[in-house]
Coordinates of C-alpha atoms and ligand atoms in Angstrom, one line a residue:
X1 CA 13.9 61.3 -17.1
X2 CA 10.2 61.8 -17.5
X3 CA 7.8 60.3 -15.0
X4 CA 4.7 58.5 -16.4
X5 CA 2.6 61.1 -14.6
X6 CA 4.1 64.0 -16.5
X7 CA 3.6 62.1 -19.8
X8 CA 0.0 61.5 -19.0
X9 CA -0.6 65.2 -18.1
X10 CA 1.1 66.5 -21.2
X11 CA -0.8 64.0 -23.4
X12 CA -4.1 65.2 -22.0
X13 CA -3.0 68.8 -22.1
X14 CA -2.0 68.4 -25.8
X15 CA -5.3 66.7 -26.7
X16 CA -7.2 69.5 -25.1
X17 CA -5.1 72.3 -26.6
X18 CA -4.5 71.0 -30.1
X19 CA -7.7 69.0 -30.6
X20 CA -7.4 66.1 -33.0
X21 CA -4.9 67.2 -35.6
X22 CA -2.1 64.7 -35.1
X23 CA -3.1 61.0 -35.0
X24 CA -1.9 59.3 -31.9
X25 CA 0.4 56.4 -32.6
X26 CA -1.7 54.4 -30.0
X27 CA -4.7 54.7 -32.3
X28 CA -2.7 53.7 -35.4
X29 CA -1.2 50.7 -33.5
X30 CA -4.8 49.6 -32.8
X31 CA -5.7 50.0 -36.4
X32 CA -2.7 48.0 -37.5
X33 CA -3.3 45.2 -35.0
X34 CA -7.0 45.0 -36.0
X35 CA -6.3 44.8 -39.7
X36 CA -2.9 43.1 -40.1
X37 CA -3.6 40.1 -42.4
X38 CA -2.5 36.6 -41.4
X39 CA 1.3 36.5 -41.5
X40 CA 1.6 32.8 -42.4
X41 CA 0.0 33.5 -45.8
X42 CA 2.6 36.2 -46.5
X43 CA 5.3 33.9 -45.4
X44 CA 4.3 31.6 -48.2
X45 CA 4.0 34.5 -50.6
X46 CA 7.6 35.5 -49.6
X47 CA 9.0 32.0 -50.1
X48 CA 7.4 31.7 -53.5
X49 CA 8.8 35.0 -54.6
X50 CA 12.2 34.1 -53.1
X51 CA 12.4 30.9 -55.1
X52 CA 11.3 32.6 -58.4
X53 CA 13.5 35.7 -58.7
X54 CA 13.7 37.6 -61.9
X55 CA 16.4 39.9 -63.3
X56 CA 15.8 43.6 -63.9
X57 CA 13.6 44.4 -66.9
X58 CA 12.4 40.7 -66.8
X59 CA 10.1 40.9 -63.7
X60 CA 7.0 39.7 -65.5
X61 CA 5.9 36.9 -63.0
X62 CA 6.6 39.0 -59.9
X63 CA 4.7 41.9 -61.4
X64 CA 1.8 39.5 -62.3
X65 CA 1.6 38.4 -58.6
X66 CA 1.5 42.0 -57.3
X67 CA -1.0 43.1 -60.0
X68 CA -3.4 40.2 -59.3
X69 CA -3.2 40.9 -55.6
X70 CA -4.1 44.6 -56.0
X71 CA -6.9 43.8 -58.5
X72 CA -8.5 41.3 -56.1
X73 CA -8.5 44.0 -53.4
X74 CA -10.3 46.4 -55.8
X75 CA -7.4 48.8 -56.6
X76 CA -7.4 50.4 -60.0
X77 CA -4.3 48.8 -61.5
X78 CA -2.0 50.2 -64.2
X79 CA 0.4 47.7 -65.6
X80 CA 3.4 47.6 -68.0
X81 CA 4.7 51.1 -67.0
X82 CA 8.3 51.5 -67.9
X83 CA 8.7 47.8 -68.5
X84 CA 7.1 45.6 -65.9
X85 CA 6.3 48.4 -63.5
X86 CA 2.8 48.7 -62.1
X87 CA 0.8 51.0 -59.8
X88 CA -2.4 50.3 -58.0
X89 CA -4.6 53.3 -56.9
X90 CA -7.2 53.2 -54.2
X91 CA -9.2 56.3 -53.7
X92 CA -11.0 56.7 -50.4
X93 CA -12.3 60.2 -50.1
X94 CA -10.5 63.5 -50.1
X95 CA -7.1 63.8 -48.4
X96 CA -3.5 63.3 -49.2
X97 CA -2.2 61.1 -51.9
X98 CA 0.5 58.8 -50.6
X99 CA 2.7 56.6 -52.8
X100 CA 4.3 53.5 -51.3
X101 CA 7.1 51.9 -53.4
X102 CA 8.6 48.4 -53.6
X103 CA 11.3 47.3 -56.0
X104 CA 10.9 43.9 -57.7
X105 CA 14.2 42.9 -59.4
X106 CA 16.7 40.2 -58.4
X107 CA 20.4 39.8 -59.1
X108 CA 22.7 37.5 -61.2
X109 CA 24.1 35.8 -58.1
X110 CA 24.1 32.1 -57.3
X111 CA 22.3 31.7 -54.0
X112 CA 24.3 29.7 -51.5
X113 CA 22.1 30.1 -48.4
X114 CA 21.1 26.4 -48.2
X115 CA 17.5 27.5 -47.4
X116 CA 14.8 25.0 -48.2
X117 CA 13.2 27.8 -50.4
X118 CA 16.5 29.0 -51.9
X119 CA 16.4 30.0 -55.6
X120 CA 17.7 27.6 -58.2
X121 CA 16.5 29.9 -61.0
X122 CA 18.5 30.8 -64.1
X123 CA 17.8 33.4 -66.8
X124 CA 19.4 34.7 -69.9
X125 CA 20.6 38.2 -69.1
X126 CA 20.5 41.2 -71.4
X127 CA 23.9 40.2 -72.8
X128 CA 22.6 36.8 -73.8
X129 CA 24.5 35.0 -71.0
X130 CA 22.8 32.3 -68.9
X131 CA 23.0 33.4 -65.3
X132 CA 22.0 32.1 -61.9
X133 CA 19.4 34.5 -60.3
X134 CA 18.6 35.2 -56.7
X135 CA 17.0 37.8 -54.4
X136 CA 20.3 38.6 -52.8
X137 CA 19.2 42.2 -52.3
X138 CA 15.9 41.2 -50.5
X139 CA 13.5 42.9 -52.9
X140 CA 11.2 39.9 -52.4
X141 CA 10.7 41.1 -48.8
X142 CA 9.8 44.6 -50.2
X143 CA 7.2 43.1 -52.6
X144 CA 5.7 40.9 -49.9
X145 CA 5.5 43.7 -47.3
X146 CA 3.8 46.1 -49.7
X147 CA 1.3 43.4 -50.8
X148 CA 0.4 42.8 -47.1
X149 CA 0.3 46.5 -46.4
X150 CA -2.1 47.0 -49.3
X151 CA -4.4 44.4 -47.7
X152 CA -4.1 46.0 -44.3
X153 CA -4.8 49.5 -45.4
X154 CA -7.7 48.4 -47.6
X155 CA -9.2 46.5 -44.7
X156 CA -8.7 49.6 -42.5
X157 CA -10.3 52.0 -45.1
X158 CA -12.9 53.3 -42.7
X159 CA -10.1 54.7 -40.5
X160 CA -8.5 56.9 -43.1
X161 CA -9.2 59.1 -46.1
X162 CA -7.2 60.1 -49.1
X163 CA -5.6 58.2 -52.0
X164 CA -3.3 55.2 -51.6
X165 CA -0.9 54.2 -54.4
X166 CA 1.0 51.0 -54.2
X167 CA 3.8 51.0 -56.8
X168 CA 5.9 48.1 -57.8
X169 CA 9.1 49.2 -59.6
X170 CA 11.3 47.2 -62.0
X171 CA 15.0 47.4 -62.5
X172 CA 16.2 49.2 -59.4
X173 CA 19.7 47.5 -59.5
X174 CA 20.6 49.3 -62.7
X175 CA 19.2 52.6 -61.4
X176 CA 16.9 52.7 -64.4
X177 CA 13.4 51.5 -63.3
X178 CA 12.1 54.6 -61.6
X179 CA 13.1 56.8 -64.5
X180 CA 11.6 54.4 -67.0
X181 CA 8.3 54.5 -65.2
X182 CA 8.3 58.3 -65.1
X183 CA 9.3 58.5 -68.7
X184 CA 6.5 56.2 -69.7
X185 CA 3.9 58.6 -68.3
X186 CA 3.5 57.2 -64.8
X187 CA 2.0 60.5 -63.6
X188 CA -0.4 60.8 -66.5
X189 CA -1.8 57.4 -65.6
X190 CA -2.0 57.8 -61.8
X191 CA -2.6 60.8 -59.6
X192 CA 0.5 62.7 -58.5
X193 CA 1.3 61.8 -54.9
X194 CA 2.0 64.4 -52.2
X195 CA 4.5 62.1 -50.5
X196 CA 6.7 59.2 -51.7
X197 CA 7.7 56.5 -49.2
X198 CA 9.9 53.4 -49.6
X199 CA 11.9 51.0 -47.5
X200 CA 14.8 48.4 -47.9
X201 CA 15.7 45.4 -45.8
X202 CA 19.2 45.6 -44.5
X203 CA 21.7 43.4 -42.6
X204 CA 21.0 44.7 -39.1
X205 CA 18.9 43.0 -36.3
X206 CA 15.5 42.0 -37.4
X207 CA 12.8 44.2 -35.6
X208 CA 14.9 47.4 -36.1
X209 CA 13.9 50.3 -38.3
X210 CA 16.5 52.8 -39.3
X211 CA 15.8 56.3 -40.6
X212 CA 17.8 59.5 -41.3
X213 CA 16.8 63.1 -42.3
X214 CA 18.8 64.5 -45.2
X215 CA 21.3 62.7 -47.3
X216 CA 21.4 59.0 -46.4
X217 CA 22.5 57.2 -49.6
X218 CA 25.1 58.2 -52.1
X219 CA 25.0 59.2 -55.7
X220 CA 26.6 56.5 -57.9
X221 CA 28.1 56.7 -61.4
X222 CA 29.5 53.8 -63.4
X223 CA 31.8 53.9 -66.4
X224 CA 33.2 51.6 -69.0
X225 CA 36.8 52.6 -69.8
X226 CA 38.8 51.3 -72.7
X227 CA 42.5 51.9 -72.7
X228 CA 44.2 51.4 -76.1
X229 CA 47.8 50.3 -76.5
X230 CA 49.6 48.5 -79.3
X231 CA 49.8 44.8 -78.9
X232 CA 52.6 42.5 -79.7
X233 CA 54.8 39.6 -78.5
X234 CA 55.4 39.4 -74.8
X235 CA 59.1 39.0 -75.4
X236 CA 59.4 42.3 -77.3
X237 CA 57.8 45.0 -75.2
X238 CA 60.0 47.7 -77.0
X239 CA 57.7 47.2 -80.0
X240 CA 54.5 47.7 -78.1
X241 CA 52.5 50.1 -75.9
X242 CA 51.4 47.8 -73.0
X243 CA 47.8 48.6 -72.0
X244 CA 47.9 46.2 -69.1
X245 CA 50.7 48.3 -67.5
X246 CA 48.8 51.6 -68.2
X247 CA 45.6 50.1 -66.7
X248 CA 47.6 49.1 -63.6
X249 CA 48.9 52.6 -63.1
X250 CA 45.4 54.0 -63.6
X251 CA 43.8 51.7 -61.1
X252 CA 46.4 52.5 -58.4
X253 CA 46.4 56.2 -59.1
X254 CA 42.6 56.5 -59.1
X255 CA 42.7 55.7 -55.4
X256 CA 44.8 58.8 -54.8
X257 CA 41.8 60.9 -55.7
X258 CA 40.1 59.9 -52.4
X259 CA 43.2 60.1 -50.3
X260 CA 44.9 63.2 -51.8
X261 CA 42.4 65.3 -53.7
X262 CA 39.0 65.0 -51.9
X263 CA 38.8 67.0 -48.6
X264 CA 39.1 64.7 -45.6
X265 CA 35.7 64.2 -44.1
X266 CA 33.9 64.3 -47.4
X267 CA 32.6 60.9 -48.7
X268 CA 34.0 59.4 -51.9
X269 CA 34.4 55.8 -53.0
X270 CA 36.1 54.7 -56.3
X271 CA 36.0 51.1 -57.2
X272 CA 37.4 49.3 -60.2
X273 CA 35.3 46.2 -60.2
X274 CA 36.4 44.7 -63.5
X275 CA 39.6 44.6 -65.5
X276 CA 39.8 42.7 -68.7
X277 CA 42.6 42.5 -71.2
X278 CA 44.5 39.8 -73.1
X279 CA 44.1 36.0 -72.9
X280 CA 47.6 34.6 -72.4
X281 CA 50.9 35.2 -70.7
X282 CA 53.2 35.9 -73.7
X283 CA 51.0 38.3 -75.7
X284 CA 50.6 42.0 -75.0
X285 CA 47.0 42.8 -75.9
X286 CA 45.8 45.8 -77.9
X287 CA 43.4 47.1 -75.3
X288 CA 42.2 46.7 -71.7
X289 CA 38.6 47.3 -70.5
X290 CA 37.9 48.6 -67.0
X291 CA 34.6 49.0 -65.2
X292 CA 34.5 51.8 -62.6
X293 CA 32.0 52.7 -59.9
X294 CA 32.0 56.0 -58.0
X295 CA 30.0 57.0 -55.0
X296 CA 29.7 60.6 -53.7
X297 CA 27.5 62.7 -51.5
X298 CA 27.6 66.2 -52.9
X299 CA 27.4 67.6 -56.4
X300 CA 30.7 69.4 -55.8
X301 CA 32.6 66.3 -54.8
X302 CA 31.0 64.3 -57.6
X303 CA 32.2 66.8 -60.2
X304 CA 35.6 66.9 -58.6
X305 CA 36.0 63.1 -58.6
X306 CA 34.7 62.7 -62.2
X307 CA 37.0 65.4 -63.5
X308 CA 40.0 63.8 -61.7
X309 CA 39.1 60.4 -63.0
X310 CA 39.1 61.6 -66.6
X311 CA 42.4 63.5 -66.1
X312 CA 44.2 60.6 -64.6
X313 CA 43.0 58.1 -67.2
X314 CA 43.9 60.3 -70.1
X315 CA 47.2 61.4 -68.6
X316 CA 48.4 57.9 -67.8
X317 CA 47.7 56.9 -71.4
X318 CA 49.6 59.9 -72.6
X319 CA 52.5 59.2 -70.2
X320 CA 52.9 55.7 -71.6
X321 CA 52.8 56.9 -75.2
X322 CA 49.4 55.5 -76.2
X323 CA 48.6 56.6 -79.7
X324 CA 44.8 56.6 -79.2
X325 CA 42.9 58.4 -76.5
X326 CA 41.0 56.2 -74.0
X327 CA 37.3 56.0 -74.3
X328 CA 35.3 56.7 -71.1
X329 CA 31.6 55.8 -71.4
X330 CA 29.0 56.5 -68.6
X331 CA 26.9 53.4 -68.1
X332 CA 24.4 53.7 -65.1
X333 CA 23.9 56.4 -62.6
X334 CA 21.9 56.9 -59.4
X335 CA 21.0 60.2 -57.8
X336 CA 21.7 61.1 -54.2
X337 CA 19.0 60.0 -51.7
X338 CA 18.2 63.1 -49.6
X339 CA 15.3 62.4 -47.2
X340 CA 12.9 65.3 -46.5
X341 CA 13.6 66.6 -43.1
X342 CA 10.1 67.3 -41.8
X343 CA 8.6 64.2 -43.3
X344 CA 11.4 62.0 -41.9
X345 CA 11.3 63.6 -38.4
X346 CA 7.6 62.8 -38.3
X347 CA 8.2 59.2 -39.4
X348 CA 11.1 58.7 -37.0
X349 CA 9.0 59.8 -34.0
X350 CA 6.0 57.6 -35.1
X351 CA 8.4 54.6 -35.5
X352 CA 9.9 55.4 -32.0
X353 CA 6.5 55.4 -30.4
X354 CA 5.4 52.2 -32.3
X355 CA 8.6 50.0 -32.2
X356 CA 10.2 51.5 -29.1
X357 CA 13.2 53.8 -29.2
X358 CA 15.7 50.9 -28.9
X359 CA 14.4 49.6 -32.2
X360 CA 14.8 52.8 -34.2
X361 CA 18.3 53.4 -35.3
X362 CA 20.2 55.9 -37.4
X363 CA 20.7 54.8 -41.0
X364 CA 24.0 56.8 -41.1
X365 CA 25.3 57.8 -44.5
X366 CA 25.5 54.7 -46.6
X367 CA 27.5 54.4 -49.7
X368 CA 24.8 52.2 -51.2
X369 CA 22.5 53.9 -53.8
X370 CA 18.8 53.9 -54.8
X371 CA 16.6 55.4 -57.5
X372 CA 13.4 55.7 -55.4
X373 CA 13.9 59.5 -55.2
X374 CA 13.2 59.9 -58.9
X375 CA 9.6 59.0 -58.2
X376 CA 9.4 62.2 -56.1
X377 CA 12.0 64.6 -57.5
X378 CA 10.5 64.2 -61.0
X379 CA 7.4 66.0 -59.7
X380 CA 9.0 68.0 -56.9
X381 CA 7.4 66.3 -53.9
X382 CA 9.1 65.2 -50.7
X383 CA 10.1 61.6 -50.0
X384 CA 11.5 59.5 -47.2
X385 CA 13.2 56.1 -47.4
X386 CA 14.2 53.9 -44.5
X387 CA 15.8 50.5 -43.8
X388 CA 14.4 47.6 -41.7
X389 CA 16.5 44.8 -40.3
X390 CA 16.6 41.3 -41.6
X391 CA 19.2 39.6 -39.4
X392 CA 18.3 36.9 -36.9
X393 CA 18.5 38.5 -33.4
X394 CA 20.8 35.7 -31.9
X395 CA 23.1 35.9 -34.9
X396 CA 23.3 39.6 -34.6
X397 CA 24.0 39.7 -30.9
X398 CA 26.6 37.0 -31.3
X399 CA 28.4 39.0 -34.1
X400 CA 28.2 42.2 -32.1
X401 CA 29.7 40.4 -29.0
X402 CA 32.6 39.1 -31.2
X403 CA 33.1 42.5 -32.8
X404 CA 32.6 40.8 -36.2
X405 CA 29.4 42.2 -37.7
X406 CA 30.9 42.9 -41.1
X407 CA 32.5 39.5 -41.5
X408 CA 29.8 37.3 -39.9
X409 CA 26.6 39.0 -41.2
X410 CA 26.2 38.5 -45.0
X411 CA 25.1 41.8 -46.5
X412 CA 22.9 42.6 -49.5
X413 CA 24.4 41.2 -52.8
X414 CA 26.1 38.4 -50.9
X415 CA 25.3 34.8 -52.1
X416 CA 24.6 34.1 -48.4
X417 CA 22.2 37.0 -47.8
X418 CA 19.2 35.3 -46.1
X419 CA 16.8 37.6 -44.1
X420 CA 15.1 35.7 -41.2
X421 CA 11.4 35.7 -42.1
X422 CA 10.1 36.9 -38.8
X423 CA 10.0 39.4 -37.3
X424 CA 11.4 40.9 -40.6
X425 CA 8.2 40.7 -42.6
X426 CA 6.0 41.9 -39.8
X427 CA 8.4 44.9 -39.2
X428 CA 8.3 45.8 -42.8
X429 CA 4.5 45.5 -43.1
X430 CA 3.9 47.5 -39.9
X431 CA 6.5 50.2 -40.8
X432 CA 5.1 51.0 -44.2
X433 CA 1.5 50.7 -43.0
X434 CA 2.2 53.0 -40.1
X435 CA 4.0 55.4 -42.4
X436 CA 1.0 55.6 -44.7
X437 CA -1.5 55.9 -41.9
X438 CA 0.5 58.7 -40.3
X439 CA -0.2 60.8 -43.4
X440 CA -3.7 59.5 -44.3
X441 CA -5.4 59.9 -40.9
Ligands
NAG1 C1 -13.3 55.0 -47.2 O1 -14.0 53.7 -47.4 C2 -14.8 53.2 -46.4 C3 -15.4 51.9 -46.8 O2 -15.9 51.9 -48.1 C4 -15.8 54.2 -46.0 O3 -16.5 53.7 -44.8 C5 -15.2 55.5 -45.7 O4 -16.2 56.4 -45.4 C6 -14.4 56.0 -46.8 N1 -13.8 57.2 -46.5 C7 -14.1 58.3 -47.2 C8 -13.5 59.6 -46.7 O5 -14.7 58.2 -48.3
NAG2 C1 29.9 48.5 -71.1 O1 30.6 47.3 -71.4 C2 29.8 46.2 -71.5 C3 30.7 45.0 -71.9 O2 31.8 44.9 -71.0 C4 28.8 46.4 -72.6 O3 28.0 45.2 -72.7 C5 28.0 47.6 -72.3 O4 27.1 47.8 -73.4 C6 28.9 48.8 -72.2 N1 28.0 50.0 -71.9 C7 28.1 51.1 -72.5 C8 27.1 52.2 -72.2 O5 28.9 51.3 -73.4
NAG3 C1 21.7 47.1 -48.4 O1 20.8 48.0 -48.9 C2 20.5 49.1 -48.1 C3 19.6 50.0 -48.8 O2 19.9 50.2 -50.1 C4 21.8 49.9 -47.8 O3 21.5 50.9 -46.8 C5 22.8 48.9 -47.2 O4 24.0 49.6 -47.1 C6 23.0 47.8 -48.1 N1 24.0 46.9 -47.6 C7 25.0 46.4 -48.3 C8 25.9 45.4 -47.5 O5 25.1 46.7 -49.4
ZN4 ZN1 20.8 45.8 -54.5
ZN5 ZN1 18.2 46.6 -53.2

């Protein structure tokens, strides 16, 4: 245990010895408190975004709201990058260039939260299907927090120097938006950042920020698989090759990759999220379509799992006498999120001083995935990504007491996902502003 006296002496000692190189979090706290905009305004911005969600690649209204906000502040705004992506640049003397990223897209999920500002929106998706749409992943909180942070940092401009970039990214859910922005010449339009920072709301107690150095979110690969059999009458299986039975063997056997082939202790997840074949009970169909999703943490395990997947699918088809090879098509893919060690350690200690050690948790190694890293790895600069809590404190404590966090707290992508507005927004605004100021002062 450290006594306050020792802390005081060492703080003074450090100030004398090292001069003014590291900003003190107390100073940054003062800057944030002096310049944080009125939260009730951002509460209405949030409710408005929440009730008007837009699917990936269709975020035109959301992008419009963010662009207008940045223009009004005097940022130089570049719109329509990689679809509806946009970036606002604010130059304030020489110094580091820091990029803050928020994703904008929503999901094809019917919101069932019962909130007064719940979404009732519908959109025609990229397959031409009319879908309910909601912000079940909380990207509306990210957009709101970054808009408020832009206002805060703009207002505090006499306290920092360098270049601030606020980037609003489309199409995160398909893992395509960051790459689309880079491919569309993002870094020919705006300065290359020295550091990329981003954050995500998550189903833990509101007021908490969670960080982790090194790998913190998995790589993800998705596949369409078509298994070909020979259809026929359900009463005469001897004249057919039944693709439903082959698919069943495939689905069960794929799980043995994780339990029997991957080394215990390594992380791998294989999910078959969709199986479709046939339409009636007495007809054996010609083919079955599967959709697979795979999460891994290292390139070695990734190659191993993908090779085993291919081997098992092909071999099961052959074992059943299928006359045509299955077709395996990669659909979307996300890279591993591997937070820079030095950068993340600096942020974690700034968050600990600011929010209190009790409110800074370890992110752990999530099997969720993100494409934020592409904004950094495409130009070889470090990045750090953290989570902030969105669950009402009483609900959280109650679920923890009952030992039922996973069943009582709706997670991202649940139709019941409903972040409590405060202190969630304030935590997200303060966290991303503090992170930027840590490297701009
Ligand atoms: C940043 O902008 C503010 C306000 O315009 C100004 O006071 C400050 O000197 C600027 N900093 C630098 C380094 O240009
Ligand atoms: C995967 O299958 C879906 C239909 O189930 C189709 O819309 C999509 O285009 C396919 N993707 C690829 C890359 O083949
Ligand atoms: C929600 O998203 C965050 C960040 O992507 C992730 O860490 C977390 O695991 C997700 N939660 C669920 C339930 O998917
Ligand atoms: Zn999501
Ligand atoms: Zn998300």
